[in-house]
Coordinates of C-alpha atoms in Angstrom, one line a residue:
Chain A
M1 CA 8.9 6.3 20.3
T2 CA 5.2 6.6 20.1
P3 CA 4.4 10.2 19.5
K4 CA 0.6 9.4 20.2
G5 CA 1.5 8.7 24.0
Q6 CA 3.4 11.5 24.4
A7 CA 2.0 14.8 25.8
P8 CA 1.7 17.3 22.8
S9 CA 3.8 20.4 22.5
T10 CA 1.6 23.0 21.5
G11 CA 4.3 25.3 21.4
G12 CA 3.8 28.1 19.1
L13 CA 0.3 27.0 18.3
T14 CA -2.2 29.2 20.3
L15 CA -5.8 27.9 19.7
S16 CA -8.6 28.7 21.9
F17 CA -11.6 26.4 22.3
N18 CA -13.5 28.2 24.7
E19 CA -16.7 27.5 23.2
S20 CA -15.7 23.9 22.6
N21 CA -18.4 22.4 24.6
K22 CA -21.1 23.7 22.4
Y23 CA -19.9 21.3 19.6
K24 CA -19.6 18.1 21.2
G25 CA -18.5 16.1 18.1
V26 CA -21.0 17.9 16.1
I27 CA -19.5 19.3 13.0
T28 CA -20.2 23.0 12.7
I29 CA -19.0 25.8 10.5
S30 CA -17.2 27.5 13.3
A31 CA -15.3 24.6 14.0
I32 CA -14.2 23.9 10.5
A33 CA -13.2 27.6 10.5
D34 CA -11.3 27.0 13.5
I35 CA -9.4 23.7 12.3
F36 CA -9.0 24.5 8.6
P37 CA -6.2 27.3 8.9
A38 CA -4.0 25.2 11.5
L39 CA -4.2 22.1 9.0
I40 CA -3.2 24.1 6.0
Q41 CA 0.0 24.6 7.9
G42 CA 0.7 20.9 7.3
V43 CA 0.0 20.9 3.7
E44 CA 3.5 22.2 2.7
V45 CA 5.2 19.5 4.5
T46 CA 3.1 16.8 3.1
L47 CA 3.6 18.2 -0.5
K48 CA 7.3 18.6 0.0
V49 CA 7.8 15.0 1.3
L50 CA 5.4 13.7 -1.6
F51 CA 7.4 15.3 -4.4
A52 CA 10.8 14.5 -3.1
S53 CA 9.8 10.9 -2.6
I54 CA 8.4 11.1 -6.2
I55 CA 11.4 12.2 -7.7
L56 CA 13.6 9.8 -5.7
G57 CA 11.5 7.2 -5.9
Y58 CA 11.2 6.8 -9.5
S59 CA 14.9 7.3 -10.1
M60 CA 15.5 4.7 -7.6
A61 CA 13.0 2.5 -9.7
F62 CA 14.6 3.0 -12.8
I63 CA 18.4 2.5 -11.6
A64 CA 17.2 -0.7 -9.7
G65 CA 15.3 -1.8 -12.4
F66 CA 18.2 -1.5 -15.0
C67 CA 20.7 -3.0 -12.3
R68 CA 18.4 -6.1 -12.2
L69 CA 18.9 -6.5 -15.9
S70 CA 22.4 -5.9 -16.1
N71 CA 25.2 -8.7 -17.1
N72 CA 27.1 -8.0 -14.0
I73 CA 26.1 -10.8 -11.5
I74 CA 27.5 -8.8 -8.3
L75 CA 25.3 -5.7 -9.6
R76 CA 22.2 -7.9 -10.1
S77 CA 22.3 -10.0 -7.0
F78 CA 22.9 -6.9 -4.8
T79 CA 19.9 -5.1 -6.4
G80 CA 17.9 -8.2 -5.7
F81 CA 18.8 -8.2 -2.2
Y82 CA 17.6 -4.7 -1.9
V83 CA 14.4 -5.2 -3.6
E84 CA 13.5 -8.2 -1.7
V85 CA 14.4 -6.8 1.5
F86 CA 12.5 -3.7 1.0
R87 CA 9.5 -5.5 -0.3
G88 CA 9.7 -8.2 2.5
T89 CA 9.3 -5.5 5.3
S90 CA 6.9 -3.1 5.9
L91 CA 7.3 0.7 5.1
I92 CA 6.6 1.7 8.9
V93 CA 9.3 -0.6 10.1
Q94 CA 11.8 0.8 7.7
L95 CA 10.9 4.1 8.5
F96 CA 11.4 3.7 12.2
W97 CA 14.7 1.9 11.2
L98 CA 16.2 4.4 9.3
F99 CA 15.1 7.2 11.9
Y100 CA 16.2 5.2 15.1
A101 CA 18.3 2.3 14.4
L102 CA 20.6 3.7 11.6
P103 CA 22.1 6.6 13.3
M104 CA 22.8 4.1 16.3
L105 CA 24.5 1.5 14.0
F106 CA 27.0 3.7 12.1
N107 CA 27.2 6.5 14.4
F108 CA 26.2 9.1 11.7
D109 CA 23.2 11.4 11.6
I110 CA 20.9 10.9 8.5
G111 CA 20.6 14.6 8.6
S112 CA 16.8 15.0 9.4
N113 CA 13.4 13.5 10.0
F114 CA 12.6 14.9 6.3
W115 CA 15.2 12.7 4.7
A116 CA 14.7 9.7 6.9
G117 CA 11.0 9.8 5.7
V118 CA 11.9 10.5 2.1
L119 CA 14.4 8.1 1.9
A120 CA 12.1 5.2 3.7
I121 CA 9.3 6.2 1.1
S122 CA 11.4 6.3 -1.8
L123 CA 13.3 3.2 -1.0
N124 CA 10.4 1.2 -0.2
Y125 CA 8.5 2.3 -3.5
G126 CA 11.6 2.2 -5.6
A127 CA 11.9 -1.4 -4.7
Y128 CA 8.2 -2.0 -5.9
M129 CA 8.3 0.1 -8.9
S130 CA 11.7 -1.4 -10.0
E131 CA 9.9 -4.7 -10.7
I132 CA 7.6 -2.9 -12.9
V133 CA 10.3 -1.5 -14.8
R134 CA 12.2 -4.5 -15.2
G135 CA 8.9 -6.4 -16.0
S136 CA 7.9 -3.9 -18.6
I137 CA 11.6 -3.8 -20.2
L138 CA 11.4 -7.7 -20.4
S139 CA 7.9 -7.9 -21.9
V140 CA 9.2 -5.7 -24.9
A141 CA 8.9 -8.3 -27.8
K142 CA 12.0 -9.9 -28.6
G143 CA 11.7 -8.9 -32.4
Q144 CA 12.5 -5.4 -31.4
H145 CA 15.8 -6.4 -29.9
E146 CA 16.4 -8.6 -32.7
A147 CA 15.5 -5.8 -35.1
S148 CA 17.6 -3.2 -33.4
T149 CA 20.6 -5.3 -33.3
A150 CA 20.1 -6.2 -37.0
L151 CA 20.2 -2.3 -37.7
N152 CA 23.6 -2.1 -35.8
M153 CA 22.5 -0.2 -33.0
T154 CA 24.8 0.0 -29.9
R155 CA 23.2 -1.3 -26.6
F156 CA 22.6 2.0 -25.3
Q157 CA 20.8 3.3 -28.5
R158 CA 18.7 0.0 -28.7
M159 CA 17.7 0.9 -25.1
R160 CA 17.2 4.5 -25.7
L161 CA 15.5 4.4 -29.1
V162 CA 13.5 1.3 -29.2
I163 CA 13.2 -0.7 -26.0
L164 CA 12.6 2.3 -23.5
P165 CA 9.9 4.0 -25.4
Q166 CA 7.7 1.1 -25.6
A167 CA 8.4 -0.1 -22.0
V168 CA 7.6 3.1 -20.5
R169 CA 4.3 3.1 -22.1
M170 CA 3.4 -0.2 -20.3
M171 CA 4.9 1.1 -16.8
L172 CA 2.6 4.2 -16.9
P173 CA -0.7 2.7 -15.5
E174 CA 1.2 1.1 -12.7
F175 CA 3.2 4.2 -12.0
G176 CA 0.1 6.2 -11.5
N177 CA -1.2 3.8 -9.0
Y178 CA 2.1 4.1 -6.9
L179 CA 1.7 8.0 -7.0
I180 CA -1.4 7.5 -4.8
L181 CA 0.2 4.9 -2.7
M182 CA 3.1 7.3 -2.3
L183 CA 0.6 10.1 -1.2
K184 CA -0.9 7.8 1.6
S185 CA 2.4 6.8 2.8
T186 CA 3.4 10.3 3.4
S187 CA 1.2 10.3 6.3
L188 CA 3.5 8.3 8.3
V189 CA 6.1 11.0 8.5
S190 CA 4.1 12.4 11.4
L191 CA 5.1 9.6 13.4
I192 CA 8.8 10.6 13.3
G193 CA 7.9 14.2 14.2
M194 CA 7.4 16.0 11.1
H195 CA 4.8 18.6 11.1
D196 CA 2.5 17.4 8.3
I197 CA -1.2 17.4 7.9
L198 CA -1.8 14.5 10.2
Y199 CA 0.5 16.0 12.9
Q200 CA -1.5 19.3 12.9
G201 CA -4.5 17.0 13.3
D202 CA -3.3 15.1 16.3
L203 CA -2.3 18.4 17.7
L204 CA -5.7 19.8 17.5
R205 CA -7.2 16.5 18.7
D206 CA -5.0 16.7 21.9
A207 CA -6.1 20.2 22.3
N208 CA -9.8 19.3 22.2
L209 CA -10.8 15.7 22.1
S210 CA -14.5 16.4 21.3
Q211 CA -13.6 17.8 18.1
A212 CA -11.7 14.9 17.1
P213 CA -14.4 13.8 14.4
T214 CA -14.2 17.1 12.5
V215 CA -10.5 17.2 12.8
Y216 CA -10.0 13.7 11.3
L217 CA -12.7 14.2 8.5
L218 CA -10.9 17.5 7.5
V219 CA -7.7 15.5 7.4
L220 CA -9.0 12.9 5.5
V221 CA -10.6 15.2 3.1
F222 CA -7.3 17.2 2.6
Y223 CA -5.7 14.0 1.7
F224 CA -8.6 13.1 -0.7
L225 CA -8.1 16.6 -2.3
M226 CA -4.5 16.1 -2.7
A227 CA -5.2 12.6 -4.5
L228 CA -7.8 13.8 -6.9
P229 CA -5.3 15.5 -9.4
L230 CA -3.1 12.2 -9.0
I231 CA -6.1 10.0 -9.5
W232 CA -6.9 12.1 -12.7
L233 CA -3.3 11.7 -14.0
T234 CA -3.5 8.0 -13.4
K235 CA -6.5 7.9 -15.4
K236 CA -4.7 10.1 -18.3
M237 CA -1.7 7.9 -18.0
E238 CA -3.8 4.7 -18.4
A239 CA -5.5 6.4 -21.5
F240 CA -2.2 7.3 -23.0
S241 CA -0.7 3.9 -22.6
K242 CA -3.7 2.3 -24.2
K243 CA -3.8 4.8 -27.2
G244 CA -2.6 3.5 -30.7
V245 CA -1.7 0.0 -29.2
A246 CA -3.3 -2.8 -31.0
T247 CA -5.2 -5.1 -28.7
Q248 CA -4.5 -8.8 -29.3
Chain B
M1 CA 28.9 -2.2 13.0
S2 CA 30.5 -0.6 15.9
N3 CA 27.5 -0.3 18.0
W4 CA 25.8 -3.8 17.4
Q5 CA 25.4 -5.7 20.6
W6 CA 24.6 -9.3 20.3
D7 CA 23.6 -9.8 24.0
T8 CA 21.1 -7.2 23.6
F9 CA 19.7 -8.9 20.3
F10 CA 19.6 -12.1 22.3
E11 CA 17.9 -10.3 25.3
A12 CA 15.3 -8.4 23.1
F13 CA 14.5 -11.4 20.7
P14 CA 12.3 -13.6 22.8
L15 CA 10.5 -10.2 24.1
V16 CA 9.9 -9.1 20.6
V17 CA 8.7 -12.6 19.4
E18 CA 5.9 -12.5 22.1
G19 CA 4.1 -10.1 19.9
L20 CA 4.1 -12.3 16.9
G21 CA 0.7 -14.4 17.7
I22 CA -0.7 -10.8 18.0
T23 CA 0.4 -9.5 14.9
I24 CA -0.5 -12.7 13.0
S25 CA -4.0 -13.1 14.3
L26 CA -4.5 -9.1 13.6
T27 CA -3.4 -10.0 9.9
F28 CA -5.8 -12.8 9.5
A29 CA -8.7 -10.9 11.3
C30 CA -8.2 -7.8 9.1
Y31 CA -7.9 -10.2 6.0
L32 CA -11.1 -11.6 6.9
C33 CA -12.8 -8.4 7.5
A34 CA -11.6 -7.0 4.0
L35 CA -12.9 -10.4 2.2
I36 CA -16.2 -9.8 3.6
V37 CA -16.4 -6.0 3.5
G38 CA -15.1 -6.4 -0.3
F39 CA -17.7 -8.9 -1.2
I40 CA -20.2 -6.1 0.2
W41 CA -18.8 -3.6 -2.2
T42 CA -19.0 -5.9 -5.1
F43 CA -22.5 -7.0 -4.6
I44 CA -23.7 -3.1 -4.3
G45 CA -21.4 -2.7 -7.2
R46 CA -23.6 -5.1 -9.2
M47 CA -27.0 -3.7 -8.4
K48 CA -29.1 -2.0 -11.1
M49 CA -29.5 1.3 -9.6
K50 CA -26.9 3.9 -11.1
P51 CA -27.0 6.6 -8.4
L52 CA -26.1 3.9 -5.8
R53 CA -23.2 2.7 -8.1
W54 CA -22.0 6.1 -8.5
V55 CA -22.0 6.6 -4.8
L56 CA -20.3 3.6 -4.2
S57 CA -17.5 4.1 -6.7
W58 CA -16.9 7.7 -4.8
V59 CA -16.9 6.0 -1.3
M60 CA -14.7 3.5 -2.7
E61 CA -12.3 5.9 -4.2
F62 CA -12.1 8.1 -1.0
I63 CA -11.6 5.0 1.2
R64 CA -8.8 4.1 -1.2
S65 CA -7.0 7.4 -1.6
T66 CA -6.9 8.5 1.9
P67 CA -4.1 6.9 4.1
P68 CA -5.1 4.0 6.5
L69 CA -3.1 5.6 9.4
V70 CA -5.6 8.7 9.3
Q71 CA -8.5 6.3 9.3
L72 CA -7.4 4.2 12.1
F73 CA -7.0 7.6 13.9
F74 CA -10.5 8.5 13.0
L75 CA -11.8 5.2 14.4
Y76 CA -9.9 5.1 17.4
F77 CA -10.1 8.8 18.6
A78 CA -12.7 10.3 16.9
W79 CA -15.6 7.8 16.4
P80 CA -16.3 7.5 20.1
M81 CA -17.0 11.3 20.1
V82 CA -19.5 11.1 16.9
P83 CA -23.0 12.0 18.4
Y84 CA -25.8 9.0 18.4
V85 CA -23.6 6.3 16.8
G86 CA -20.2 6.6 18.3
V87 CA -19.1 3.8 20.4
T88 CA -15.5 3.4 22.0
L89 CA -13.8 0.3 20.5
D90 CA -10.6 -1.4 21.9
P91 CA -7.7 -0.9 19.6
F92 CA -7.5 -4.6 18.1
T93 CA -11.2 -4.1 16.9
C94 CA -10.4 -0.5 15.6
A95 CA -7.4 -1.9 13.6
V96 CA -9.5 -4.6 12.3
L97 CA -12.1 -2.3 11.3
G98 CA -9.7 0.3 9.8
L99 CA -7.2 -2.0 7.9
G100 CA -10.1 -4.3 6.9
V101 CA -12.3 -1.9 5.2
H102 CA -9.2 0.3 3.7
Y103 CA -8.1 -3.0 2.0
S104 CA -11.8 -4.2 1.3
T105 CA -11.9 -1.7 -1.6
Y106 CA -9.0 -3.3 -3.0
I107 CA -10.4 -6.9 -2.7
G108 CA -13.6 -5.8 -4.1
E109 CA -11.7 -4.7 -7.3
V110 CA -10.1 -8.3 -7.1
Y111 CA -13.6 -9.9 -7.2
R112 CA -14.9 -7.5 -9.7
S113 CA -12.0 -8.3 -12.2
G114 CA -12.6 -11.9 -11.5
I115 CA -16.3 -11.7 -12.3
D116 CA -15.7 -9.6 -15.3
N117 CA -13.3 -12.0 -16.5
V118 CA -15.8 -14.8 -16.8
E119 CA -16.6 -15.1 -20.7
K120 CA -20.0 -13.5 -21.8
G121 CA -21.0 -17.0 -23.3
Q122 CA -21.0 -18.5 -20.0
W123 CA -23.5 -15.9 -18.8
E124 CA -25.4 -16.5 -22.0
A125 CA -25.4 -20.4 -21.7
S126 CA -26.6 -20.1 -18.1
K127 CA -29.5 -18.0 -19.1
A128 CA -30.4 -20.3 -22.2
L129 CA -30.3 -23.3 -19.8
N130 CA -32.7 -21.4 -17.6
F131 CA -30.5 -21.6 -14.5
S132 CA -31.8 -19.8 -11.5
T133 CA -29.9 -16.8 -10.2
P134 CA -28.4 -18.4 -7.1
K135 CA -27.6 -21.6 -9.3
K136 CA -26.1 -19.5 -12.0
W137 CA -23.7 -18.0 -9.5
T138 CA -22.9 -21.0 -7.5
K139 CA -22.6 -23.5 -10.4
I140 CA -21.3 -21.7 -13.3
I141 CA -20.0 -17.9 -12.5
L142 CA -18.2 -18.3 -9.3
P143 CA -16.4 -21.5 -9.9
Q144 CA -14.8 -19.7 -12.9
A145 CA -14.3 -16.4 -11.2
I146 CA -12.7 -17.3 -8.0
P147 CA -9.7 -19.5 -9.1
P148 CA -7.7 -17.0 -11.1
T149 CA -8.0 -14.4 -8.3
I150 CA -6.6 -16.7 -5.7
P151 CA -3.1 -15.5 -6.1
M152 CA -4.1 -11.9 -6.1
L153 CA -5.6 -12.3 -3.0
G154 CA -2.8 -14.2 -1.5
N155 CA -0.6 -11.2 -2.4
Y156 CA -3.3 -9.0 -0.6
L157 CA -2.8 -11.1 2.6
I158 CA 0.9 -10.4 2.5
I159 CA 0.3 -6.9 1.9
M160 CA -1.8 -6.9 4.8
F161 CA 0.9 -8.6 7.0
K162 CA 3.0 -5.7 6.3
E163 CA 0.5 -3.2 6.9
V164 CA -0.5 -4.5 10.3
P165 CA 2.3 -2.7 12.1
L166 CA 0.4 0.6 11.6
A167 CA -1.9 -0.7 14.4
S168 CA 1.1 0.0 16.8
T169 CA 0.3 3.7 16.5
I170 CA -3.1 2.9 18.3
G171 CA -1.7 0.8 20.8
V172 CA -2.1 -2.9 19.5
V173 CA 0.7 -4.9 21.3
G174 CA 2.2 -6.5 18.0
I175 CA 6.0 -7.0 17.3
L176 CA 6.5 -3.5 16.3
Q177 CA 5.1 -2.1 19.5
L178 CA 6.9 -4.4 21.9
A179 CA 10.3 -3.5 20.1
N180 CA 9.4 0.2 20.6
N181 CA 8.5 -0.5 24.5
Y182 CA 12.1 -2.3 24.7
G183 CA 13.7 0.6 22.7
A184 CA 12.1 3.3 25.0
Q185 CA 13.0 1.3 28.2
N186 CA 16.6 0.4 27.4
F187 CA 17.5 3.4 24.9
R188 CA 18.2 1.0 22.4
Y189 CA 16.3 0.8 19.1
L190 CA 18.7 -0.6 16.9
E191 CA 18.5 -4.5 17.8
P192 CA 14.7 -4.6 18.5
L193 CA 13.7 -2.7 15.4
T194 CA 16.3 -5.1 13.5
I195 CA 14.7 -8.0 14.9
V196 CA 11.3 -6.7 13.9
A197 CA 12.5 -6.1 10.2
I198 CA 13.9 -9.9 10.3
L199 CA 10.8 -11.4 11.4
F200 CA 8.9 -9.4 8.6
L201 CA 11.1 -10.5 6.0
V202 CA 11.4 -14.4 7.2
L203 CA 7.9 -14.5 7.3
S204 CA 6.9 -12.4 4.1
Y205 CA 9.5 -13.5 1.7
P206 CA 8.7 -17.3 1.5
S207 CA 4.8 -16.7 1.3
A208 CA 5.7 -14.2 -1.7
L209 CA 7.5 -17.0 -3.2
L210 CA 4.7 -19.5 -2.3
I211 CA 2.3 -17.1 -4.1
K212 CA 4.5 -16.9 -7.3
K213 CA 4.6 -20.4 -7.6
L214 CA 0.8 -20.6 -7.3
E215 CA 0.4 -17.7 -9.5
N216 CA 2.5 -19.7 -12.4
K217 CA 0.6 -22.6 -11.8
M218 CA -2.8 -20.8 -12.0
N219 CA -1.6 -19.2 -15.2
R220 CA -0.9 -22.2 -16.9
R221 CA -4.3 -23.6 -15.8
F222 CA -6.3 -20.6 -16.9
D223 CA -4.6 -19.0 -19.7
K224 CA -6.9 -20.2 -22.5
K225 CA -4.5 -18.3 -25.2
E226 CA -1.6 -20.4 -23.9
A227 CA -3.6 -23.6 -23.8
L228 CA -4.8 -23.1 -27.3
H229 CA -1.4 -22.6 -28.4
S230 CA 0.0 -25.5 -26.8
M231 CA -3.0 -27.6 -28.4
K232 CA -2.0 -26.3 -31.9
E233 CA 1.5 -27.0 -31.3
S234 CA 1.0 -30.6 -30.3
K235 CA -1.5 -31.1 -33.3
G236 CA 1.2 -29.8 -35.5
A237 CA 3.7 -32.3 -33.9
V238 CA 1.3 -35.1 -34.6
S239 CA 0.9 -34.4 -38.3

């Protein structure tokens, strides 16, 4: 269950740290040169998990957000239950539950640890973001609803042409923050055995403990480098949502 | 529900609940650490030296945008190996430092927003009345800056509670770790993990409701626009 306790399977990885005693925790160029290519192998997995969870998470946010606003009481309460359960428990528990407990409960396999990870992250953040979707739609001025009704628009037209364009603008800054949160949470998939950056880092650490500082610093730098575009995007989204809006 | 076993559930329940004390005390320890370190960030951020502020903003951004899990691993596995300053930390201290410092960057922002929201006139008035710096802060700024941030700080306590199971990865024996241990021994993860999920839900959902109530109360008290509006309305009613 705890991958950290297990002996590492350095399987296909052939790394030689013959000169390792020279480093003794000191960060050297040659140590970085050894570690860098090994960590690069994990970037692809991290990015895959990230993009899949972003797409699924945002879709989930809109689906759940609209369902909570629907007139159907069963749909509304069911979505409310989903949102409260996923916001009330922690992501790591949900991840372990989806990966270890769910297959046991219903005798079915979720497919792979990739889907368990993506589902856990997207359902968790989808629940948080659905509240943003709901809140933004509700905070569009009432007059807009009334005006579009007066113009004889259908319910669907009202939402698509009048309400949503104004609501999405309010959602953007918060959505940007959740991008970075999702990136951070992708590191959890290493706990269910996916070979992401952190997992590669753990392998390197197990191979040579004295290099741990270099390894984890590089892992942190990798995550930071991946976060930088997202931070930039968040700032852009914030600027966009402020543009042309009268401040009261 | 073919595989659900109630006797496993009742057997695992007392074993898992035993870890609740550690989980909750770790939550409060991490939270305290975050509150203190957050104060330090805010304090440095208010200094007049521009390069210092610039460095600080990048350090905070770095801590905030890298995963807390990696930071925990860094503290637990790598810190003892760092030359000169490295010391071996036990898992509990590691978790307090790691999660505390990670969330301190968020708490620091909360403090900052609280201070920034104090009106400019209040600063000017304290200057005009010749208040000393400590008096200005304790008598004028902080009493107005802190109360509106209390709901936000409460939210971060709940968030912290939900992040604490991360510490099980470095061996803090909280409820998640106990559930994992039970699962590994008996090859049954379903019931113990469900117990953990239920415990989290039962503890965090009512506290979230409480915070929401507090938030509404605070909004009524501190939303000046609304207060002004209600004043106008009551005046209108009189005339």
